[in-house]
Coordinates of C-alpha atoms in Angstrom, one line a residue:
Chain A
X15 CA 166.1 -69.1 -111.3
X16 CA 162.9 -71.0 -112.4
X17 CA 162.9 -69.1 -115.1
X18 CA 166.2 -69.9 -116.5
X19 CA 166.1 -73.5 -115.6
X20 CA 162.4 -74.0 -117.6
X21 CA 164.3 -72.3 -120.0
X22 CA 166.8 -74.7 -120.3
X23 CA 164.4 -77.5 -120.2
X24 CA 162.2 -76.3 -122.8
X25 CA 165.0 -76.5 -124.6
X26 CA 166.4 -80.0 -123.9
X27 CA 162.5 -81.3 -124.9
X28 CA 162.8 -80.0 -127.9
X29 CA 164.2 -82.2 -130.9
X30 CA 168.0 -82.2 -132.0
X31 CA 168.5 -79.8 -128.4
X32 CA 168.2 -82.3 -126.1
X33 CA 171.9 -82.6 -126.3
X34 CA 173.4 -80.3 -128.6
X35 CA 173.4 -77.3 -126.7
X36 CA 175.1 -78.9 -123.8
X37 CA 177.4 -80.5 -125.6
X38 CA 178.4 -77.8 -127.8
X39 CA 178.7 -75.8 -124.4
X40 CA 180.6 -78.7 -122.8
X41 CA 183.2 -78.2 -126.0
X42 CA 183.0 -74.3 -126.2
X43 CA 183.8 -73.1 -123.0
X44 CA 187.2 -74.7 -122.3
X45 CA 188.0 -74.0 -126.1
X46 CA 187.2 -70.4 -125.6
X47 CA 189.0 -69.9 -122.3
X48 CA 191.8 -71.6 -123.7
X49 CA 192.0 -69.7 -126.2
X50 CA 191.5 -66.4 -123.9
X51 CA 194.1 -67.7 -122.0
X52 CA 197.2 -68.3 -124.4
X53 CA 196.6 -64.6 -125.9
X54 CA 197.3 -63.2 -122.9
X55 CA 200.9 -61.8 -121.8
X56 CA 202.7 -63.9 -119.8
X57 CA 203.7 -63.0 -116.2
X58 CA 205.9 -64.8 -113.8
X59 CA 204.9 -67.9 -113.4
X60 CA 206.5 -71.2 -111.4
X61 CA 207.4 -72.6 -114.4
X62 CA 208.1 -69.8 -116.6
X63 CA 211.6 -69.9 -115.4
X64 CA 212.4 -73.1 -116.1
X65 CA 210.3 -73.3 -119.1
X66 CA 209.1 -76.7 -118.4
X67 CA 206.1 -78.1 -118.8
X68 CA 205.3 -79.7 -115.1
X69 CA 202.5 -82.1 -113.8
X70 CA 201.4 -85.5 -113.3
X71 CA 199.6 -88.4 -114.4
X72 CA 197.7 -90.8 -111.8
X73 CA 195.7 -94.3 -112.1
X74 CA 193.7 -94.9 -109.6
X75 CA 191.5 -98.5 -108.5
X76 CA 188.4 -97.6 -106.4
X77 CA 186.2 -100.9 -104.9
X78 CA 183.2 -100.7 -102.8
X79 CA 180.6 -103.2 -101.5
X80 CA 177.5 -103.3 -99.6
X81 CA 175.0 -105.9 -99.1
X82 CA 173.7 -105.5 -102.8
X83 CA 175.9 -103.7 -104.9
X84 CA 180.0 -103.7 -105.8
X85 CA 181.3 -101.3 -107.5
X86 CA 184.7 -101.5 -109.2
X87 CA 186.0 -97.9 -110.4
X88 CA 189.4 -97.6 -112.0
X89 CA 190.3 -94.2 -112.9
X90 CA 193.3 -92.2 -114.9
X91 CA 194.2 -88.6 -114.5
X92 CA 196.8 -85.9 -115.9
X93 CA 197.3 -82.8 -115.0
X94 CA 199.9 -80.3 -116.8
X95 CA 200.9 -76.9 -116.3
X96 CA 202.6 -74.8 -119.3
X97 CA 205.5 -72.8 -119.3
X98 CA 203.0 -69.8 -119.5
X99 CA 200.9 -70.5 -116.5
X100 CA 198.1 -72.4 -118.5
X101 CA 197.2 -75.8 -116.0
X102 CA 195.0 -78.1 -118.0
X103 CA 193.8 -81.4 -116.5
X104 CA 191.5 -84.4 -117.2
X105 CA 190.2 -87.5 -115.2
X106 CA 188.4 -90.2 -116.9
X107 CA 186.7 -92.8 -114.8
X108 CA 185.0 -96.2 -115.0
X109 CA 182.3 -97.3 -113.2
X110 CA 181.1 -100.8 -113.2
X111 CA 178.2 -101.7 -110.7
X112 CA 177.3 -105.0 -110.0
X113 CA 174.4 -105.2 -108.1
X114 CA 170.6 -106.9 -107.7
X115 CA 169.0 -104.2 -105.8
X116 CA 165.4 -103.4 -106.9
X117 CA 166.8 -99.8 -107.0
X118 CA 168.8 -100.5 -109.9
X119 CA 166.0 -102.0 -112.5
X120 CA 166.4 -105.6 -111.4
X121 CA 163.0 -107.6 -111.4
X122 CA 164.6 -110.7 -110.4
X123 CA 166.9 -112.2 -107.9
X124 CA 170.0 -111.8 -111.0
X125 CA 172.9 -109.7 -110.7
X126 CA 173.9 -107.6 -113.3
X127 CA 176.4 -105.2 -114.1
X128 CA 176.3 -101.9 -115.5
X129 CA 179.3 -99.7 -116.5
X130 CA 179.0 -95.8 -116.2
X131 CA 181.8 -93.8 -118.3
X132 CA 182.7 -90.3 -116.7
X133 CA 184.8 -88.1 -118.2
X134 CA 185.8 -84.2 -117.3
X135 CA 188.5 -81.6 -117.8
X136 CA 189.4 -78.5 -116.6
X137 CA 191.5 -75.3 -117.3
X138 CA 193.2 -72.8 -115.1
X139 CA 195.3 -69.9 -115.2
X140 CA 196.7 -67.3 -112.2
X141 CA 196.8 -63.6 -113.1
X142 CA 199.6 -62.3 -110.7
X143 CA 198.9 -58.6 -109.9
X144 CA 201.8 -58.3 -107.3
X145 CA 200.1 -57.8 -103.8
X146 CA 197.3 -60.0 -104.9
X147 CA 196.7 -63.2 -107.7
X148 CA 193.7 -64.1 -109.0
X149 CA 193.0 -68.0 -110.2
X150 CA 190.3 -68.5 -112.5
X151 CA 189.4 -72.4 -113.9
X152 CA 186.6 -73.8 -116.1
X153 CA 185.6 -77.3 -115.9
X154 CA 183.0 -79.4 -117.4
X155 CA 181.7 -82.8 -116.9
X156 CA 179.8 -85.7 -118.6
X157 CA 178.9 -89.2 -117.1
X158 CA 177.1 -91.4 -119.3
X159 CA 175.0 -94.8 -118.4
X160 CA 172.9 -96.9 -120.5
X161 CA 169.7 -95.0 -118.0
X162 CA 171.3 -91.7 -116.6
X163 CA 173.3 -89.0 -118.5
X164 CA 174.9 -86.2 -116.7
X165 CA 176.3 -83.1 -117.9
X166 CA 177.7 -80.4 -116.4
X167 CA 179.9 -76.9 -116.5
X168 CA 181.7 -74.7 -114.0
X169 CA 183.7 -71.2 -113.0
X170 CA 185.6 -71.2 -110.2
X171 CA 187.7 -67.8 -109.0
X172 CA 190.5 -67.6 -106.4
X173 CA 191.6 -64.3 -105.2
X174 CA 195.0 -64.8 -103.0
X175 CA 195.0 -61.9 -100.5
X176 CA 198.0 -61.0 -98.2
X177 CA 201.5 -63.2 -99.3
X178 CA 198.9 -66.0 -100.1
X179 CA 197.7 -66.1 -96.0
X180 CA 194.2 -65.8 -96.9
X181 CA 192.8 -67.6 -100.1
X182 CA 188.8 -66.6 -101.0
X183 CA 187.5 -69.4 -103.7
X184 CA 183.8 -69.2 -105.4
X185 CA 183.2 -71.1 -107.7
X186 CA 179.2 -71.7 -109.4
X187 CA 178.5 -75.0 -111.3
X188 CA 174.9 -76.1 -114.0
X189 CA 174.8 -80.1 -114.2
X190 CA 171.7 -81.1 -116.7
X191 CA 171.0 -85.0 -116.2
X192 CA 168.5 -86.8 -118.6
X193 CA 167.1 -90.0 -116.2
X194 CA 165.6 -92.6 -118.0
X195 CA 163.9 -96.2 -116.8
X196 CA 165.2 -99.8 -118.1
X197 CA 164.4 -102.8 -116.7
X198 CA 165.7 -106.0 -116.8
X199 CA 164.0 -109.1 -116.8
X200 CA 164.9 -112.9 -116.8
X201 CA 162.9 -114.2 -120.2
X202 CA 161.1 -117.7 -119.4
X203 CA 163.7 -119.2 -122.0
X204 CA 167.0 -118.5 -120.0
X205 CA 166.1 -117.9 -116.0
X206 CA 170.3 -116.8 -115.9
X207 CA 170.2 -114.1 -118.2
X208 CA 168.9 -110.7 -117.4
X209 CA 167.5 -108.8 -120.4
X210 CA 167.0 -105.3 -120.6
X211 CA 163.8 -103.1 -122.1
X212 CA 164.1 -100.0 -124.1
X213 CA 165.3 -97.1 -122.1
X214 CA 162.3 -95.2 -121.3
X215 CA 162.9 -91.1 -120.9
X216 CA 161.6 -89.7 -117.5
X217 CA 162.4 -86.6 -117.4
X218 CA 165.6 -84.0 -116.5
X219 CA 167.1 -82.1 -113.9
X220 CA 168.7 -79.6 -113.4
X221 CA 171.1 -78.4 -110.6
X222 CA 172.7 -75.0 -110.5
X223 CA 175.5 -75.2 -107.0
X224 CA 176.8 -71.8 -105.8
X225 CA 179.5 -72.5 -103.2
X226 CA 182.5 -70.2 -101.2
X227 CA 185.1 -70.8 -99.3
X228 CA 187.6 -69.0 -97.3
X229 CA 190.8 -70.5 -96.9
X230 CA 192.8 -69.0 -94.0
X231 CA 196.5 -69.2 -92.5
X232 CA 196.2 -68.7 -88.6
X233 CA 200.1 -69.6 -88.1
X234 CA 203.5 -71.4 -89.1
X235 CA 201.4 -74.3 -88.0
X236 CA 197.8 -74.1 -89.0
X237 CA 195.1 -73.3 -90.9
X238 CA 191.3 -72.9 -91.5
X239 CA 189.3 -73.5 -94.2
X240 CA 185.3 -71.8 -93.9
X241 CA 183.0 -72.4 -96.7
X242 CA 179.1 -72.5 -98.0
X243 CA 177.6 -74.8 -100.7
X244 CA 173.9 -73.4 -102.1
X245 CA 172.2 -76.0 -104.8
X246 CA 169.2 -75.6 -106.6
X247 CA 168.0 -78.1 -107.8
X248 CA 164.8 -78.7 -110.2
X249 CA 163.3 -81.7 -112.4
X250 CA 162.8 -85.4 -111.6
X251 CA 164.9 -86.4 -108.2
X252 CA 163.2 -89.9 -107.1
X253 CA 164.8 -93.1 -108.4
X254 CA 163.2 -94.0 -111.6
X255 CA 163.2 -98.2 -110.4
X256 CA 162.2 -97.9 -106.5
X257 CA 158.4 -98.1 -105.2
X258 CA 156.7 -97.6 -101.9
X259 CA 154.4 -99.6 -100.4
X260 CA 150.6 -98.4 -99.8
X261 CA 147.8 -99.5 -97.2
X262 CA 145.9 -100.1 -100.0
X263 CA 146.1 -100.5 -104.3
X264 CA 149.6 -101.9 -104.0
X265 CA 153.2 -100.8 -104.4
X266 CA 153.4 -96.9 -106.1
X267 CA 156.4 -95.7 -107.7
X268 CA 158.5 -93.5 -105.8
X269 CA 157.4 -89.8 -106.5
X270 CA 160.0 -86.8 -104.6
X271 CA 159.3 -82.8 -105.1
X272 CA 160.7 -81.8 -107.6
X273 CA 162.7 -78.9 -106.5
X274 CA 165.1 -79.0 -103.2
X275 CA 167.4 -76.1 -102.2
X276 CA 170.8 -77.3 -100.2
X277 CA 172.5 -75.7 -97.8
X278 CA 175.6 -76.8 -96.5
X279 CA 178.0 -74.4 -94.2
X280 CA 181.5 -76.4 -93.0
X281 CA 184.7 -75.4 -91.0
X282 CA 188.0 -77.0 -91.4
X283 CA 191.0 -76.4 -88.8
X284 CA 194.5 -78.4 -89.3
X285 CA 197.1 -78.0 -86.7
X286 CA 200.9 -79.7 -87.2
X287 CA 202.5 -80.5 -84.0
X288 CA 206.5 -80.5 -85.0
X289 CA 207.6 -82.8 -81.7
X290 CA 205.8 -85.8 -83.2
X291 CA 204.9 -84.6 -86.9
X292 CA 201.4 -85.4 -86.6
X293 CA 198.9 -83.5 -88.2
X294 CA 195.5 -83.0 -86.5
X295 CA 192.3 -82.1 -88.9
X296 CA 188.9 -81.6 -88.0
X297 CA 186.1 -81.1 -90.4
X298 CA 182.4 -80.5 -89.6
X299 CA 179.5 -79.6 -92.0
X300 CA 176.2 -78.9 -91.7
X301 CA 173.4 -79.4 -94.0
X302 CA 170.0 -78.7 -94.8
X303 CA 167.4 -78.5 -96.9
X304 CA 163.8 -77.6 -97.9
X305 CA 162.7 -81.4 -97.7
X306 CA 163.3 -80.7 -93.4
X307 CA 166.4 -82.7 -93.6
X308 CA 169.0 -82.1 -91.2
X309 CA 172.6 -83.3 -91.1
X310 CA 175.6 -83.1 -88.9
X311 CA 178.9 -84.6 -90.2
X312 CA 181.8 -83.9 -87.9
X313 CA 185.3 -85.6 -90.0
X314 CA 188.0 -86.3 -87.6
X315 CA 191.9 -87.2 -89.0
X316 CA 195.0 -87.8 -87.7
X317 CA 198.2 -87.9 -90.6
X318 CA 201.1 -89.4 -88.7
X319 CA 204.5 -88.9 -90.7
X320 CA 206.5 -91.8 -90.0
X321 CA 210.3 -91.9 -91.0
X322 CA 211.5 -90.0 -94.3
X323 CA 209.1 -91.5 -96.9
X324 CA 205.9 -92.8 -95.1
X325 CA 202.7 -91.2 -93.7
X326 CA 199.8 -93.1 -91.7
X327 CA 196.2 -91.4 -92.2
X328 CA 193.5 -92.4 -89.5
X329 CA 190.0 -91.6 -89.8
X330 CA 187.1 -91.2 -88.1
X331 CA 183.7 -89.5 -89.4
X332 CA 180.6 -89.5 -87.9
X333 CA 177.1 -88.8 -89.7
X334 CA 173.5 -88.5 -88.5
X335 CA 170.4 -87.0 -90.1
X336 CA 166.8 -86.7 -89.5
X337 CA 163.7 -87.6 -92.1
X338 CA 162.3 -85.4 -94.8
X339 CA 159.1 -84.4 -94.5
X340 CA 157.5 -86.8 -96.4
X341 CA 159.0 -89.8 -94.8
X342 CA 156.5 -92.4 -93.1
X343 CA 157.9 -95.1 -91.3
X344 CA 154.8 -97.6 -92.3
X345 CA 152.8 -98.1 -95.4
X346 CA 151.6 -95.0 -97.6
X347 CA 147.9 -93.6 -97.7
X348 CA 146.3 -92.8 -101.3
X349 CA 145.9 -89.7 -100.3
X350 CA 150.0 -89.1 -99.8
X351 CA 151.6 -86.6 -102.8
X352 CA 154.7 -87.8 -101.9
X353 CA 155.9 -91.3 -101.6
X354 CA 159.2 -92.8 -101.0
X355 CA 161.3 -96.2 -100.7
X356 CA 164.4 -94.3 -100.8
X357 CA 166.4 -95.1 -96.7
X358 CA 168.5 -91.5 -97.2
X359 CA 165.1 -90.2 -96.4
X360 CA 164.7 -91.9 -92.7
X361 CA 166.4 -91.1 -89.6
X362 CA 169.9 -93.1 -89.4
X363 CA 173.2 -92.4 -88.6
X364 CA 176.5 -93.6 -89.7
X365 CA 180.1 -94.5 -88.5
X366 CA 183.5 -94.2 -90.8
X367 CA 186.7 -95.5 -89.4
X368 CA 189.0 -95.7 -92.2
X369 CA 193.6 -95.9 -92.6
X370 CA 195.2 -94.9 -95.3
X371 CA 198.9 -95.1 -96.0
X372 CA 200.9 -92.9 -98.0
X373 CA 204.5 -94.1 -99.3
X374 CA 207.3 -91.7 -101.4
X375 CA 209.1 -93.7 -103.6
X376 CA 212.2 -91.3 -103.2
X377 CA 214.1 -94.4 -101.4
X378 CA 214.7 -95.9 -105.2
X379 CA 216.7 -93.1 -106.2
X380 CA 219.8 -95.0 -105.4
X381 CA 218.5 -98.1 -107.4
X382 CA 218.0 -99.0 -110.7
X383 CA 214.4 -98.0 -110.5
X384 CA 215.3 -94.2 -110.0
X385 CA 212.6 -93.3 -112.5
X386 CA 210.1 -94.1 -110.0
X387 CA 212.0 -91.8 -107.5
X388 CA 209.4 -88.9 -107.4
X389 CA 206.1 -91.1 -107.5
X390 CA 203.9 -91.8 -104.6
X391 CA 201.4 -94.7 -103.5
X392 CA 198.8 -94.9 -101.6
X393 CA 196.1 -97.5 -100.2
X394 CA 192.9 -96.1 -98.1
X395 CA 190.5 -98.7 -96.4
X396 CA 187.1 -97.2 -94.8
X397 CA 183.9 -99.3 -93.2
X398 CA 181.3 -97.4 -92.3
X399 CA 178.6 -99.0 -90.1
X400 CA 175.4 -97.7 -90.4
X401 CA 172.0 -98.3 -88.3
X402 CA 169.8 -97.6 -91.3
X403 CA 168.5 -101.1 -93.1
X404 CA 167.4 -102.0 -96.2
X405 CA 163.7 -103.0 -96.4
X406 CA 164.9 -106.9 -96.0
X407 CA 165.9 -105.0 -92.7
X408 CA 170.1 -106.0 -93.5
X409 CA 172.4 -103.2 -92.3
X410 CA 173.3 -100.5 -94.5
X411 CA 177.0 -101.5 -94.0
X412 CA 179.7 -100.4 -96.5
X413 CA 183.5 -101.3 -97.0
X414 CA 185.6 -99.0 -99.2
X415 CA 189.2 -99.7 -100.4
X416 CA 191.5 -97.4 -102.9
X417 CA 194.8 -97.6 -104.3
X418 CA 196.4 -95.5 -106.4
X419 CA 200.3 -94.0 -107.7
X420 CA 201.1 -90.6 -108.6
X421 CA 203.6 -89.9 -111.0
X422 CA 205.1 -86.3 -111.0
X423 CA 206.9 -84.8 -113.9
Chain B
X17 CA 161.6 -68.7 -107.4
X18 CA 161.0 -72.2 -106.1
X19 CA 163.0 -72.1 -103.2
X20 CA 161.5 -68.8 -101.9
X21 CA 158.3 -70.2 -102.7
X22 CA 159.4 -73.4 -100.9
X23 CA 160.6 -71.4 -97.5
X24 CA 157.7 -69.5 -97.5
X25 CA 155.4 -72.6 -96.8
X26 CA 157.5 -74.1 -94.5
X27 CA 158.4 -71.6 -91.9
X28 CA 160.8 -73.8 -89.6
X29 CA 162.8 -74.6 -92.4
X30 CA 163.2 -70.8 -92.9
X31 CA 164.0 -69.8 -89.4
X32 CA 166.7 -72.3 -89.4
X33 CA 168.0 -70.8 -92.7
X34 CA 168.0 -67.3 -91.8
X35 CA 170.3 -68.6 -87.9
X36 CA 172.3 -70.6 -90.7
X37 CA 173.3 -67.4 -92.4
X38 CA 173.5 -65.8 -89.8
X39 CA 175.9 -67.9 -88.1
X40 CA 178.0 -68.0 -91.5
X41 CA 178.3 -63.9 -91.6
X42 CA 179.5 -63.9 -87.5
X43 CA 182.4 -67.0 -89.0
X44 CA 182.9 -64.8 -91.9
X45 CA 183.4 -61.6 -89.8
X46 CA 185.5 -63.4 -87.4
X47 CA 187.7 -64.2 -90.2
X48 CA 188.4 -61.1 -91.2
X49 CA 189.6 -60.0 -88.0
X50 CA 192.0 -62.7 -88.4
X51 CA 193.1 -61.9 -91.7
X52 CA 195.1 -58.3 -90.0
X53 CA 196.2 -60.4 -87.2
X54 CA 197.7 -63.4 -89.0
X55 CA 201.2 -62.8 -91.5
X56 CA 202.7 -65.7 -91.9
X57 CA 205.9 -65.2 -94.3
X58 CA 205.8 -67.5 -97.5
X59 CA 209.4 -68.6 -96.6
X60 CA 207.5 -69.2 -92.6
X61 CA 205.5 -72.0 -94.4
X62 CA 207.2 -74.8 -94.7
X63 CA 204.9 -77.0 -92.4
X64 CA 202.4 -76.2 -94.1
X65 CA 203.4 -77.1 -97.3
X66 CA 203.9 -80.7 -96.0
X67 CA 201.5 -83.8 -97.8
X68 CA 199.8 -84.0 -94.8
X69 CA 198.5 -80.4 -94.5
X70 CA 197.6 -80.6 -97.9
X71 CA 194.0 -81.3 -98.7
X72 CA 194.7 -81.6 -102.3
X73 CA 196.5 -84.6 -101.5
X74 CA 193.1 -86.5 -100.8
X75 CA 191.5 -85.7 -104.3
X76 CA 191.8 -88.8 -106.0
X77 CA 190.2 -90.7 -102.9
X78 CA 187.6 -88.0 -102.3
X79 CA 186.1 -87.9 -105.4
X80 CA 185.1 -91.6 -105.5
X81 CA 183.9 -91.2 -101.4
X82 CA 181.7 -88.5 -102.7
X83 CA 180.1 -90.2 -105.2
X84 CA 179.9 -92.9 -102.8
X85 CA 177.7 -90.7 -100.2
X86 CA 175.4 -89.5 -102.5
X87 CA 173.8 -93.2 -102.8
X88 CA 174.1 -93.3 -98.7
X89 CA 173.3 -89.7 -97.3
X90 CA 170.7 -87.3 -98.0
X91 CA 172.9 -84.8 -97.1
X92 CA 174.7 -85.4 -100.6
X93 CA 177.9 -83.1 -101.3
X94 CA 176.1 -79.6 -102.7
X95 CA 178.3 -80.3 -106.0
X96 CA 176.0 -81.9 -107.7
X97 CA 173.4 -85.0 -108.6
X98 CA 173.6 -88.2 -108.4
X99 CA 173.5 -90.9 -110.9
X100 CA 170.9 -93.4 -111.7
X101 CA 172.0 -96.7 -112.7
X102 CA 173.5 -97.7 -109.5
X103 CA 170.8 -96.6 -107.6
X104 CA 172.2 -93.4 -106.2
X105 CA 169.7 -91.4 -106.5

């Protein structure tokens, strides 16, 4: 794996590679399977019998805040399914962060904001081979901001056992990031305006994330999902603007290993309970990782259906992990290899209550608004309180809230 | 390979690995048992066909959350890195 991933980054140093090859690979791959995919016979598809093209489009407004940073992400998807089985889908997404955390470049007390443009797509088919289908996808990825660019590709298989009881998914993903340092200053000139330097390049990484699942019908009523997620990951994983302190010679920049394996095993069981039409899910993963961290995350949700056209979501998640290895609680020595500002790498633990509501607008098709009749709204507020602090020692608190329409066609 | 290399020099971390896949096989064999006990007719499935047994129906929220937790948790979602500019890494 080293071997393949040096080989990679030799080739991203090199001139006119450092993006070419990823993004002629980001371009190739969907083309190719595309183009795989519409010379093959058709089978019998859900749509091949209609011949219709099916699918949906969705806009989506995502807000967070914490103490330091708001983000504002609206995002628009489609997803469409051909008359011959071929799905094809796309989600672009806007980020704009607003923050003045050290950890984002800022010298000074100013805010700024920075936008982040992500963009992916994916392609699908089923091959139906009567007592069993197979679903193969592709998908690739790129996120772009003025000091980190992200690119990535994937192949995911499904193999649908038994009338579709049992479901086996793997799926294996490479994501090469280019992180780069700017910083922004207020000039002695104009004390409101933040100005930014010349991106500096600090180096890549790369990521290669092996995962399966096993999705499994236990009755009319319930299911089970049972899954693994491997990542290796290799190149430059600090934050390119944070520093840790030192007993002595002054603040150092943050400096992580370099490579980090993942591990993350997780269970899902849903149950429906018909008398009240609630649906009970419970979710727990488990992670760790070469840097000694450990993490528990049991997920708790109750979906309550309420009349014809309206579902309540409650949720509750808890999450708790240890310190990595190279965590100290006070200053850092000289003579530490490792240093860190980052506070995912102390001991904390977090609480998530969170609603959401989900509303079918099927009730307009008996008004003049029918068109809307198959599209469906939702709204999802979260706060998670946290007992980890920022060094000014303010609560890691966070407040989510999401909105977003569906439109079927 | 790094992470071989990695588990070699930390021993503990290794242990817990090996109980981790351990653990993962016992799940995975215990599912297949299930798998020839479970038959649950397509036309049999009409609960679970319903929004809220749907995971799918959380997508749009649970990409955002994601990339949300990989600037709070180091126990990041195994899909992936994080980016920079927000400080999420």
């Amino acid at each position: 794996m080293l071997n393949f991933v040096s080989f990679l980054r030799s080739r991203a140093e090199k001139p006119h590679a450092s993006t070419d090859p990823n993004a002629r690979l980001c371009c190739a791959l969907p083309a190719l399977l595309f183009a795989a995919l519409c010379c093959l016979p058709t089978t019998a598809r859900a749509d091949a019998s209609s011949g219709t093209y099916t699918g949906s489009v969705s806009l989506r407004g995502n807000y967070y805040w914490e103490e330091s940073t708001r983000v504002v992400a609206p995002s628009v998807s489609a997803a469409l399914a051909t008359p011959s089985g071929v799905r094809l889908d796309g989600t672009y997404l806007l980020d704009a962060i607003t923050s003045a955390s050290v950890a984002t470049g800022v010298a000074t007390d100013n805010a700024f904001t920075e936008k982040r443009n992500d963009g992916q797509g994916g392609i699908g088919y089923e091959f139906d081979f009567g007592g069993a289908q197979l679903d193969v996808s592709a998908r690739v990825r790129m996120s772009k901001e003025p000091d980190y660019v992200s690119r990535g590709a994937g192949l995911s298989a499904g193999l649908s056992l038994n009338q579709r009881n049992t479901l086996l998914r793997f799926n294996g993903y490479y994501l090469h990031d280019e992180v780069y340092r700017i910083v922004r200053m207020a000039p002695p000139t104009n004390q409101g305006e933040l100005v930014a330097s010349e991106a500096q390049y600090l180096g890549p990484l790369d990521v290669v994330s092996l995962g399966w699942s096993w999705d499994q019908v236990l009755g009319r009523q319930s299911t089970m999902t049972l899954g693994y997620d491997l990542s290796l990951l290799d190149g430059f994983q600090a934050n390119a603007y944070r520093v840790a302190t030192r007993v002595t010679g002054g603040p150092k920049p943050e400096t992580h290993p370099e490579q980090r394996t993942r591990n993350a095993p997780y269970v899902w069981l849903s149950h429906f309970v018909l008398a009240t039409r609630t649906a009970f899910r419970f979710g727990y993963r488990l992670y760790r990782d070469n840097w000694d961290l450990l993490a528990h995350a049991p997920d708790f949700r109750i979906h309550q259906e309420i009349g014809p056209y309206v579902e309540l979501r409650l949720r509750y998640r808890y999450y708790t992990q240890n310190s990595s290895f190279f965590y100290r609680p006070g200053p850092y020595l000289e003579t530490d290899t490792y240093v860190t500002g980052d506070p995912k790498m102390r001991p904390f633990h977090d609480h998530t209550a969170g609603l959401k509501v989900r509303v079918s607008l099927e009730f307009l098709a008996a008004t003049h608004l029918r068109a809307l009749r198959m599209a469906v709204v939702d709204w999802t507020f979260e706060y998670i309180f946290s007992n980890n602090t920022y060094n000014n020692n303010k609560y890691y608190d966070g407040f989510v809230a999401q909105g977003g329409v569906l439109f079927p066609f | 390979m790094f992470f071989l290399r990695s588990r070699a020099e930390n021993p503990r971390a290794s242990t817990l690995l090996s109980r981790l896949l351990a653990t993962c096989s016992a799940a995975l064999a215990l599912s297949a048992l299930c798998v020839g006990c479970v038959h649950v007719k397509p036309y049999e499935r009409e609960v679970l066909s319903r929004p809220s047994m749907d995971p799918t129906t959380e997508d749009g929220d649970a990409r955002f959350q994601a990339h949300l937790r990989e600037s709070r948790e180091g126990a990041t979602a195994s899909s992936g890195a994080a980016g920079g500019g927000c400080g999420c890494n």
